[in-house]
Short mmCIF file of N, CA and C in Angstrom, two decimals:
data_model
loop_
_atom_site.label_atom_id
_atom_site.label_comp_id
_atom_site.label_asym_id
_atom_site.label_seq_id
_atom_site.Cartn_x
_atom_site.Cartn_y
_atom_site.Cartn_z
N ASN A 125 39.34 130.40 119.59
CA ASN A 125 40.09 131.11 118.54
C ASN A 125 40.68 130.10 117.57
N SER A 126 40.29 130.13 116.31
CA SER A 126 40.71 129.18 115.34
C SER A 126 42.19 129.34 114.93
N SER A 127 42.83 130.48 115.17
CA SER A 127 44.17 130.68 114.84
C SER A 127 45.18 130.08 115.87
N SER A 128 44.70 129.71 117.00
CA SER A 128 45.56 129.18 118.02
C SER A 128 45.20 127.72 118.36
N GLN A 129 45.15 126.92 117.34
CA GLN A 129 44.83 125.56 117.53
C GLN A 129 46.00 124.86 118.23
N ASP A 130 45.67 123.83 119.06
CA ASP A 130 46.70 123.09 119.71
C ASP A 130 47.35 122.17 118.62
N VAL A 131 48.65 122.30 118.52
CA VAL A 131 49.48 121.52 117.61
C VAL A 131 50.22 120.42 118.41
N PRO A 132 49.99 119.16 118.18
CA PRO A 132 50.71 118.18 118.93
C PRO A 132 52.24 118.34 118.80
N PHE A 133 52.91 118.15 119.91
CA PHE A 133 54.36 118.32 119.92
C PHE A 133 55.05 117.45 118.85
N SER A 134 54.46 116.28 118.59
CA SER A 134 55.12 115.39 117.67
C SER A 134 55.03 115.86 116.26
N ASN A 135 54.24 116.92 115.94
CA ASN A 135 54.13 117.42 114.58
C ASN A 135 55.01 118.67 114.33
N ILE A 136 55.72 119.09 115.37
CA ILE A 136 56.54 120.33 115.22
C ILE A 136 57.81 120.09 114.46
N PHE A 137 58.56 118.98 114.74
CA PHE A 137 59.85 118.75 114.20
C PHE A 137 59.87 118.29 112.75
N HIS A 138 60.72 118.93 112.00
CA HIS A 138 61.03 118.45 110.66
C HIS A 138 62.52 118.02 110.60
N ASN A 139 63.34 118.78 111.25
CA ASN A 139 64.76 118.52 111.36
C ASN A 139 65.22 118.50 112.79
N PHE A 140 66.10 117.62 113.13
CA PHE A 140 66.66 117.56 114.49
C PHE A 140 68.12 117.35 114.36
N HIS A 141 68.94 118.30 114.85
CA HIS A 141 70.41 118.22 114.72
C HIS A 141 71.03 118.40 116.06
N VAL A 142 71.81 117.47 116.47
CA VAL A 142 72.60 117.57 117.71
C VAL A 142 74.08 117.81 117.23
N PRO A 143 74.58 119.09 117.44
CA PRO A 143 75.92 119.39 116.84
C PRO A 143 77.02 118.63 117.53
N PHE A 144 78.17 118.71 116.87
CA PHE A 144 79.36 118.00 117.38
C PHE A 144 79.90 118.50 118.66
N LYS A 145 79.64 117.79 119.68
CA LYS A 145 80.23 118.04 121.01
C LYS A 145 80.13 116.62 121.66
N PRO A 146 81.18 116.24 122.39
CA PRO A 146 81.11 114.92 123.05
C PRO A 146 79.97 114.95 124.04
N LEU A 147 78.86 114.31 123.71
CA LEU A 147 77.71 114.30 124.60
C LEU A 147 77.39 112.85 124.96
N THR A 148 76.89 112.71 126.15
CA THR A 148 76.30 111.44 126.53
C THR A 148 74.81 111.67 126.43
N LEU A 149 74.23 111.03 125.43
CA LEU A 149 72.84 111.29 125.10
C LEU A 149 72.15 109.97 124.77
N GLU A 150 71.09 109.70 125.54
CA GLU A 150 70.29 108.56 125.23
C GLU A 150 69.00 109.12 124.59
N LEU A 151 68.69 108.64 123.46
CA LEU A 151 67.52 109.17 122.76
C LEU A 151 66.25 108.50 123.33
N PRO A 152 65.18 109.29 123.42
CA PRO A 152 63.95 108.73 123.97
C PRO A 152 63.32 107.72 123.05
N GLU A 153 62.72 106.67 123.59
CA GLU A 153 62.00 105.70 122.80
C GLU A 153 60.86 106.36 122.03
N SER A 154 60.34 107.54 122.49
CA SER A 154 59.26 108.20 121.82
C SER A 154 59.69 108.90 120.55
N LEU A 155 60.97 108.84 120.24
CA LEU A 155 61.46 109.49 118.98
C LEU A 155 60.66 109.00 117.77
N GLY A 156 60.29 107.74 117.76
CA GLY A 156 59.55 107.19 116.63
C GLY A 156 58.18 107.86 116.43
N ASP A 157 57.72 108.55 117.48
CA ASP A 157 56.38 109.21 117.44
C ASP A 157 56.37 110.51 116.73
N LEU A 158 57.53 111.03 116.35
CA LEU A 158 57.69 112.35 115.68
C LEU A 158 57.37 112.17 114.24
N ALA A 159 56.06 112.22 113.91
CA ALA A 159 55.51 111.77 112.64
C ALA A 159 55.97 112.66 111.45
N THR A 160 56.45 113.84 111.69
CA THR A 160 56.82 114.68 110.57
C THR A 160 58.36 114.85 110.49
N LEU A 161 59.14 114.18 111.31
CA LEU A 161 60.54 114.32 111.30
C LEU A 161 61.13 113.80 110.04
N ARG A 162 61.84 114.59 109.24
CA ARG A 162 62.40 114.24 107.98
C ARG A 162 63.89 113.98 108.05
N GLU A 163 64.58 114.72 108.93
CA GLU A 163 66.03 114.65 108.95
C GLU A 163 66.50 114.55 110.44
N LEU A 164 67.34 113.58 110.70
CA LEU A 164 67.91 113.38 112.09
C LEU A 164 69.46 113.31 111.93
N ILE A 165 70.14 114.26 112.53
CA ILE A 165 71.55 114.34 112.47
C ILE A 165 72.08 114.33 113.87
N LEU A 166 72.86 113.29 114.21
CA LEU A 166 73.46 113.20 115.59
C LEU A 166 74.98 113.17 115.42
N SER A 167 75.70 114.21 115.87
CA SER A 167 77.18 114.28 115.65
C SER A 167 77.85 114.33 116.95
N GLY A 168 78.74 113.41 117.17
CA GLY A 168 79.58 113.37 118.36
C GLY A 168 78.94 112.91 119.62
N CYS A 169 77.81 112.19 119.49
CA CYS A 169 77.18 111.62 120.69
C CYS A 169 77.92 110.32 121.05
N VAL A 170 78.73 110.37 122.05
CA VAL A 170 79.60 109.21 122.41
C VAL A 170 78.77 108.01 122.87
N SER A 171 77.65 108.25 123.54
CA SER A 171 76.67 107.24 123.78
C SER A 171 75.69 107.52 122.65
N PRO A 172 74.84 106.88 122.22
CA PRO A 172 74.15 105.78 122.71
C PRO A 172 74.72 104.51 122.16
N ASN A 173 74.59 103.43 122.92
CA ASN A 173 74.93 102.14 122.31
C ASN A 173 73.69 101.45 121.76
N HIS A 174 72.55 102.09 121.94
CA HIS A 174 71.28 101.60 121.48
C HIS A 174 70.46 102.79 120.91
N LEU A 175 69.84 102.51 119.82
CA LEU A 175 69.00 103.55 119.17
C LEU A 175 67.58 103.14 119.17
N PRO A 176 66.67 104.07 119.44
CA PRO A 176 65.22 103.66 119.39
C PRO A 176 64.77 103.54 117.98
N GLN A 177 63.55 103.09 117.78
CA GLN A 177 62.99 103.04 116.45
C GLN A 177 62.88 104.52 115.95
N PHE A 178 63.06 104.66 114.57
CA PHE A 178 62.97 106.04 114.04
C PHE A 178 61.59 106.17 113.38
N PRO A 179 61.18 107.43 113.24
CA PRO A 179 59.89 107.70 112.57
C PRO A 179 59.94 107.26 111.07
N ARG A 180 58.85 106.77 110.58
CA ARG A 180 58.78 106.29 109.17
C ARG A 180 58.95 107.43 108.21
N SER A 181 58.76 108.64 108.64
CA SER A 181 58.81 109.78 107.71
C SER A 181 60.32 110.23 107.43
N LEU A 182 61.24 109.62 108.14
CA LEU A 182 62.66 110.05 108.06
C LEU A 182 63.18 109.88 106.62
N GLN A 183 63.80 110.91 106.05
CA GLN A 183 64.39 110.83 104.76
C GLN A 183 65.92 110.84 104.78
N ARG A 184 66.42 111.43 105.85
CA ARG A 184 67.87 111.54 105.99
C ARG A 184 68.24 111.17 107.48
N LEU A 185 69.18 110.21 107.57
CA LEU A 185 69.66 109.79 108.94
C LEU A 185 71.20 109.91 108.88
N GLU A 186 71.75 110.73 109.80
CA GLU A 186 73.16 110.87 109.86
C GLU A 186 73.70 110.70 111.27
N LEU A 187 74.60 109.78 111.48
CA LEU A 187 75.21 109.56 112.74
C LEU A 187 76.65 109.71 112.62
N GLY A 188 77.25 110.56 113.40
CA GLY A 188 78.69 110.76 113.33
C GLY A 188 79.35 110.70 114.67
N GLY A 189 80.48 109.95 114.79
CA GLY A 189 81.16 109.91 116.01
C GLY A 189 80.50 109.18 117.20
N SER A 190 79.54 108.35 116.87
CA SER A 190 78.83 107.58 117.91
C SER A 190 79.66 106.41 118.28
N LYS A 191 80.65 106.66 119.12
CA LYS A 191 81.68 105.65 119.38
C LYS A 191 81.19 104.37 120.02
N ARG A 192 80.05 104.45 120.73
CA ARG A 192 79.60 103.26 121.44
C ARG A 192 78.42 102.59 120.71
N LEU A 193 78.05 103.09 119.58
CA LEU A 193 76.92 102.49 118.86
C LEU A 193 77.29 101.13 118.35
N LEU A 194 76.57 100.14 118.85
CA LEU A 194 76.78 98.71 118.54
C LEU A 194 75.94 98.22 117.35
N GLU A 195 74.75 98.71 117.22
CA GLU A 195 73.91 98.29 116.13
C GLU A 195 72.88 99.34 115.78
N LEU A 196 72.43 99.20 114.55
CA LEU A 196 71.32 100.07 114.07
C LEU A 196 70.02 99.31 114.35
N PRO A 197 68.89 99.95 114.50
CA PRO A 197 67.64 99.29 114.80
C PRO A 197 67.32 98.24 113.73
N LYS A 198 66.88 97.04 114.18
CA LYS A 198 66.49 96.01 113.21
C LYS A 198 65.44 96.45 112.23
N GLY A 199 64.56 97.39 112.69
CA GLY A 199 63.51 97.89 111.79
C GLY A 199 63.93 98.96 110.88
N LEU A 200 65.22 99.12 110.64
CA LEU A 200 65.72 100.11 109.69
C LEU A 200 65.00 99.97 108.30
N GLY A 201 64.73 98.79 107.89
CA GLY A 201 64.07 98.55 106.64
C GLY A 201 62.66 99.04 106.55
N ASP A 202 62.06 99.44 107.71
CA ASP A 202 60.72 100.01 107.66
C ASP A 202 60.67 101.47 107.34
N LEU A 203 61.82 102.14 107.24
CA LEU A 203 61.88 103.59 106.97
C LEU A 203 61.67 103.81 105.46
N ALA A 204 60.49 103.62 105.01
CA ALA A 204 60.18 103.62 103.57
C ALA A 204 60.62 104.94 102.88
N ALA A 205 60.67 106.01 103.54
CA ALA A 205 61.01 107.33 102.91
C ALA A 205 62.50 107.63 102.92
N LEU A 206 63.33 106.79 103.57
CA LEU A 206 64.71 107.04 103.75
C LEU A 206 65.45 107.16 102.39
N ARG A 207 66.14 108.28 102.13
CA ARG A 207 66.90 108.48 100.95
C ARG A 207 68.39 108.45 101.22
N GLU A 208 68.79 108.96 102.41
CA GLU A 208 70.22 109.04 102.72
C GLU A 208 70.46 108.44 104.16
N LEU A 209 71.47 107.58 104.17
CA LEU A 209 71.96 106.99 105.41
C LEU A 209 73.42 107.27 105.46
N ILE A 210 73.86 108.05 106.45
CA ILE A 210 75.21 108.47 106.52
C ILE A 210 75.74 108.11 107.96
N LEU A 211 76.78 107.31 107.97
CA LEU A 211 77.40 106.86 109.23
C LEU A 211 78.92 107.22 109.19
N ARG A 212 79.35 108.00 110.15
CA ARG A 212 80.79 108.39 110.16
C ARG A 212 81.37 108.08 111.55
N ASN A 213 82.51 107.38 111.56
CA ASN A 213 83.27 107.14 112.78
C ASN A 213 82.42 106.41 113.84
N CYS A 214 81.59 105.53 113.42
CA CYS A 214 80.83 104.70 114.37
C CYS A 214 81.63 103.39 114.53
N ASN A 215 82.68 103.45 115.35
CA ASN A 215 83.69 102.47 115.41
C ASN A 215 83.32 101.10 115.90
N GLU A 216 82.27 101.04 116.72
CA GLU A 216 81.83 99.74 117.30
C GLU A 216 80.76 99.06 116.45
N LEU A 217 80.26 99.78 115.46
CA LEU A 217 79.20 99.21 114.59
C LEU A 217 79.75 98.08 113.77
N LYS A 218 79.18 96.90 113.87
CA LYS A 218 79.72 95.67 113.24
C LYS A 218 79.02 95.44 111.88
N GLU A 219 77.74 95.78 111.80
CA GLU A 219 77.02 95.48 110.53
C GLU A 219 75.88 96.41 110.35
N ILE A 220 75.41 96.45 109.14
CA ILE A 220 74.23 97.23 108.73
C ILE A 220 73.13 96.12 108.58
N PRO A 221 71.98 96.29 109.21
CA PRO A 221 70.93 95.30 109.09
C PRO A 221 70.64 94.88 107.68
N SER A 222 70.33 93.62 107.44
CA SER A 222 69.97 93.15 106.12
C SER A 222 68.66 93.72 105.62
N SER A 223 67.87 94.27 106.55
CA SER A 223 66.58 94.87 106.19
C SER A 223 66.74 96.14 105.31
N VAL A 224 67.99 96.62 105.25
CA VAL A 224 68.25 97.82 104.41
C VAL A 224 67.85 97.58 102.94
N VAL A 225 67.81 96.38 102.49
CA VAL A 225 67.49 96.06 101.12
C VAL A 225 66.01 96.44 100.83
N GLN A 226 65.19 96.62 101.87
CA GLN A 226 63.82 97.01 101.69
C GLN A 226 63.66 98.54 101.48
N LEU A 227 64.73 99.26 101.58
CA LEU A 227 64.62 100.75 101.49
C LEU A 227 64.60 101.14 100.04
N ASN A 228 63.49 101.08 99.37
CA ASN A 228 63.37 101.26 97.93
C ASN A 228 63.64 102.70 97.47
N HIS A 229 63.78 103.65 98.39
CA HIS A 229 64.05 105.01 97.99
C HIS A 229 65.50 105.43 98.37
N LEU A 230 66.21 104.53 98.99
CA LEU A 230 67.58 104.84 99.44
C LEU A 230 68.47 105.09 98.22
N GLN A 231 69.05 106.30 98.21
CA GLN A 231 69.95 106.66 97.03
C GLN A 231 71.39 106.82 97.50
N THR A 232 71.65 107.18 98.74
CA THR A 232 72.94 107.42 99.28
C THR A 232 73.24 106.63 100.52
N LEU A 233 74.28 105.83 100.50
CA LEU A 233 74.75 105.17 101.74
C LEU A 233 76.21 105.49 101.86
N ILE A 234 76.54 106.19 102.98
CA ILE A 234 77.90 106.59 103.29
C ILE A 234 78.27 106.02 104.64
N VAL A 235 79.29 105.16 104.65
CA VAL A 235 79.76 104.60 105.94
C VAL A 235 81.27 104.84 105.94
N ILE A 236 81.66 106.01 106.46
CA ILE A 236 83.08 106.38 106.44
C ILE A 236 83.76 106.15 107.76
N ASN A 237 84.91 105.45 107.71
CA ASN A 237 85.71 105.24 108.89
C ASN A 237 84.94 104.50 110.02
N CYS A 238 84.11 103.62 109.62
CA CYS A 238 83.40 102.73 110.57
C CYS A 238 84.23 101.49 110.71
N CYS A 239 85.26 101.58 111.56
CA CYS A 239 86.35 100.63 111.63
C CYS A 239 85.89 99.21 112.07
N GLY A 240 84.78 99.10 112.79
CA GLY A 240 84.28 97.79 113.21
C GLY A 240 83.43 97.09 112.19
N LEU A 241 83.03 97.76 111.18
CA LEU A 241 82.11 97.24 110.15
C LEU A 241 82.82 96.09 109.42
N ARG A 242 82.18 94.93 109.38
CA ARG A 242 82.82 93.68 108.86
C ARG A 242 82.21 93.30 107.47
N ARG A 243 80.91 93.65 107.24
CA ARG A 243 80.28 93.24 106.00
C ARG A 243 79.25 94.29 105.62
N LEU A 244 78.99 94.32 104.32
CA LEU A 244 77.89 95.13 103.79
C LEU A 244 76.86 94.22 103.18
N PRO A 245 75.58 94.38 103.54
CA PRO A 245 74.50 93.49 103.02
C PRO A 245 74.09 93.86 101.64
N GLN A 246 73.11 93.11 101.13
CA GLN A 246 72.50 93.48 99.86
C GLN A 246 71.85 94.82 99.97
N PHE A 247 71.88 95.59 98.88
CA PHE A 247 71.29 96.94 98.89
C PHE A 247 70.19 97.00 97.84
N PRO A 248 69.23 98.00 98.06
CA PRO A 248 68.14 98.18 97.05
C PRO A 248 68.74 98.71 95.77
N SER A 249 68.07 98.38 94.69
CA SER A 249 68.54 98.81 93.36
C SER A 249 68.49 100.32 93.15
N SER A 250 67.84 101.01 94.04
CA SER A 250 67.74 102.48 93.97
C SER A 250 69.06 103.22 94.33
N LEU A 251 69.99 102.52 94.83
CA LEU A 251 71.22 103.14 95.38
C LEU A 251 72.04 103.78 94.21
N ILE A 252 72.49 105.05 94.44
CA ILE A 252 73.23 105.77 93.45
C ILE A 252 74.66 105.97 93.96
N THR A 253 74.85 106.16 95.27
CA THR A 253 76.19 106.37 95.90
C THR A 253 76.37 105.39 97.01
N LEU A 254 77.48 104.61 96.95
CA LEU A 254 77.90 103.72 98.02
C LEU A 254 79.36 104.10 98.34
N ASP A 255 79.57 104.71 99.50
CA ASP A 255 80.89 105.12 99.94
C ASP A 255 81.23 104.50 101.30
N ALA A 256 82.17 103.59 101.30
CA ALA A 256 82.56 102.94 102.53
C ALA A 256 84.07 103.18 102.79
N TYR A 257 84.48 104.36 102.51
CA TYR A 257 85.94 104.73 102.64
C TYR A 257 86.40 104.47 104.07
N GLY A 258 87.57 103.86 104.21
CA GLY A 258 88.20 103.72 105.50
C GLY A 258 87.58 102.72 106.47
N CYS A 259 86.73 101.80 105.94
CA CYS A 259 86.21 100.74 106.82
C CYS A 259 87.25 99.64 106.82
N ILE A 260 88.29 99.77 107.62
CA ILE A 260 89.50 99.00 107.50
C ILE A 260 89.28 97.51 107.83
N ASN A 261 88.17 97.10 108.48
CA ASN A 261 87.92 95.70 108.77
C ASN A 261 86.80 95.13 107.92
N LEU A 262 86.43 95.87 106.87
CA LEU A 262 85.41 95.36 106.00
C LEU A 262 85.89 94.17 105.21
N ARG A 263 85.30 93.01 105.40
CA ARG A 263 85.75 91.81 104.70
C ARG A 263 84.86 91.34 103.55
N GLN A 264 83.61 91.72 103.65
CA GLN A 264 82.65 91.11 102.71
C GLN A 264 81.66 92.16 102.27
N VAL A 265 81.39 92.15 100.95
CA VAL A 265 80.33 92.98 100.33
C VAL A 265 79.41 92.04 99.57
N ALA A 266 78.13 92.18 99.83
CA ALA A 266 77.17 91.37 99.09
C ALA A 266 77.19 91.71 97.61
N ASP A 267 76.72 90.77 96.81
CA ASP A 267 76.72 91.02 95.34
C ASP A 267 76.05 92.36 94.97
N ILE A 268 76.72 93.13 94.24
CA ILE A 268 76.21 94.47 93.87
C ILE A 268 75.67 94.56 92.43
N SER A 269 75.57 93.49 91.76
CA SER A 269 75.17 93.49 90.34
C SER A 269 73.79 94.02 90.14
N ASN A 270 72.92 94.09 91.18
CA ASN A 270 71.54 94.61 91.05
C ASN A 270 71.59 96.16 91.11
N LEU A 271 72.69 96.78 91.37
CA LEU A 271 72.74 98.27 91.57
C LEU A 271 72.99 98.95 90.17
N GLN A 272 71.94 98.82 89.34
CA GLN A 272 72.04 99.35 88.02
C GLN A 272 72.09 100.87 87.92
N HIS A 273 71.79 101.53 89.02
CA HIS A 273 71.78 103.06 89.06
C HIS A 273 72.99 103.60 89.76
N LEU A 274 73.81 102.68 90.23
CA LEU A 274 75.01 103.14 91.06
C LEU A 274 75.97 103.92 90.21
N GLU A 275 76.25 105.14 90.60
CA GLU A 275 77.16 106.04 89.92
C GLU A 275 78.48 106.10 90.61
N THR A 276 78.45 106.05 91.97
CA THR A 276 79.68 106.29 92.78
C THR A 276 79.82 105.06 93.66
N LEU A 277 81.04 104.46 93.57
CA LEU A 277 81.46 103.39 94.45
C LEU A 277 82.81 103.65 95.03
N ASN A 278 82.90 103.85 96.29
CA ASN A 278 84.17 104.11 96.92
C ASN A 278 84.48 103.15 98.06
N LEU A 279 85.38 102.22 97.83
CA LEU A 279 85.78 101.29 98.86
C LEU A 279 87.27 101.43 99.17
N ASP A 280 87.79 102.57 98.97
CA ASP A 280 89.19 102.83 99.26
C ASP A 280 89.47 102.69 100.76
N ARG A 281 90.65 102.20 101.06
CA ARG A 281 91.10 101.95 102.48
C ARG A 281 90.28 100.87 103.17
N CYS A 282 89.59 100.03 102.38
CA CYS A 282 88.99 98.80 102.90
C CYS A 282 89.99 97.71 102.62
N ASP A 283 91.08 97.72 103.33
CA ASP A 283 92.27 96.90 102.97
C ASP A 283 92.15 95.41 103.15
N VAL A 284 91.18 94.92 103.90
CA VAL A 284 91.09 93.43 104.04
C VAL A 284 89.99 92.89 103.14
N LEU A 285 89.28 93.74 102.39
CA LEU A 285 88.29 93.32 101.45
C LEU A 285 88.99 92.65 100.30
N GLU A 286 88.51 91.41 99.93
CA GLU A 286 89.17 90.62 98.88
C GLU A 286 88.47 90.72 97.54
N VAL A 287 87.18 90.84 97.54
CA VAL A 287 86.43 90.79 96.32
C VAL A 287 85.15 91.68 96.37
N VAL A 288 84.73 92.15 95.22
CA VAL A 288 83.49 92.91 95.14
C VAL A 288 82.64 92.21 94.15
N PRO A 289 81.77 91.29 94.58
CA PRO A 289 80.91 90.58 93.63
C PRO A 289 79.99 91.42 92.82
N GLY A 290 79.97 91.24 91.52
CA GLY A 290 79.04 91.98 90.65
C GLY A 290 79.62 93.30 90.11
N LEU A 291 80.87 93.61 90.45
CA LEU A 291 81.49 94.85 90.08
C LEU A 291 81.45 95.14 88.57
N ARG A 292 81.66 94.09 87.76
CA ARG A 292 81.73 94.28 86.32
C ARG A 292 80.36 94.52 85.69
N ASN A 293 79.29 94.25 86.44
CA ASN A 293 77.89 94.41 85.90
C ASN A 293 77.37 95.88 86.10
N LEU A 294 78.14 96.75 86.70
CA LEU A 294 77.65 98.09 86.98
C LEU A 294 77.69 98.93 85.75
N GLN A 295 76.53 99.30 85.17
CA GLN A 295 76.42 100.03 83.89
C GLN A 295 76.51 101.58 84.06
N SER A 296 76.13 102.09 85.22
CA SER A 296 76.01 103.54 85.42
C SER A 296 77.15 104.15 86.13
N LEU A 297 78.19 103.35 86.47
CA LEU A 297 79.24 103.79 87.31
C LEU A 297 80.04 104.89 86.65
N THR A 298 80.26 106.06 87.31
CA THR A 298 81.07 107.15 86.81
C THR A 298 82.26 107.40 87.73
N PHE A 299 82.22 106.94 88.96
CA PHE A 299 83.30 107.12 89.92
C PHE A 299 83.57 105.80 90.64
N LEU A 300 84.81 105.30 90.58
CA LEU A 300 85.17 104.06 91.17
C LEU A 300 86.49 104.20 91.92
N ARG A 301 86.54 103.90 93.21
CA ARG A 301 87.78 103.86 93.95
C ARG A 301 87.80 102.58 94.77
N LEU A 302 88.85 101.77 94.53
CA LEU A 302 88.97 100.47 95.19
C LEU A 302 90.35 100.35 95.87
N PRO A 303 90.47 99.43 96.82
CA PRO A 303 91.81 99.15 97.36
C PRO A 303 92.67 98.69 96.20
N PHE A 304 93.97 99.01 96.27
CA PHE A 304 94.89 98.69 95.19
C PHE A 304 94.90 97.24 94.77
N HIS A 305 94.95 96.33 95.80
CA HIS A 305 94.99 94.93 95.50
C HIS A 305 93.80 94.44 94.69
N ILE A 306 92.62 94.99 94.91
CA ILE A 306 91.45 94.58 94.12
C ILE A 306 91.47 95.16 92.73
N SER A 307 91.97 96.42 92.61
CA SER A 307 92.12 97.04 91.33
C SER A 307 93.07 96.28 90.40
N GLN A 308 94.16 95.75 91.02
CA GLN A 308 95.16 95.02 90.32
C GLN A 308 94.52 93.67 89.78
N ARG A 309 93.82 93.00 90.72
CA ARG A 309 93.21 91.67 90.43
C ARG A 309 92.19 91.83 89.29
N GLU A 310 91.38 92.86 89.39
CA GLU A 310 90.32 93.08 88.41
C GLU A 310 90.83 93.74 87.13
N ARG A 311 92.12 94.14 87.14
CA ARG A 311 92.76 94.84 85.99
C ARG A 311 91.96 96.08 85.62
N LEU A 312 91.70 96.89 86.61
CA LEU A 312 90.99 98.17 86.38
C LEU A 312 91.96 99.31 86.33
#
């Protein structure tokens, strides 16, 4: 019967959402085999401290409340279709891999209340929104002068951040929020 073809399990998923409940969840290494997965949202998963490789089809990745997450996969830059990367309350996360600069379609990067985050790497010029509100230990931001399409920049409550290299070169900026001490120094 031609109407009941076998569909591989890996082609079924487009969206995968684990709702907010304190869960101990280790993601299977085979997650990268879900070739049609476009959106992955994990909220409140207190574990994992390690993430598997993600499928290259992923357009939106959201991790919230992953309190033990130590690092993002090194191959994050291989997610050529990724448009949105959202990280909330990932307190142990120290850095975003430098491979993120390879994400030529990335438009939105939100890292809210990621208290362990110490530095932000170079980003692709496609970025429109960069929101790092409440990253209280953020000390360093790479030069952002290449972000000619950036419309929103929020670094409020990044209280140990001293300087934002390239800030004055942003031509498309419509929303800017900085820690008070940087606003004063830059005379904004």
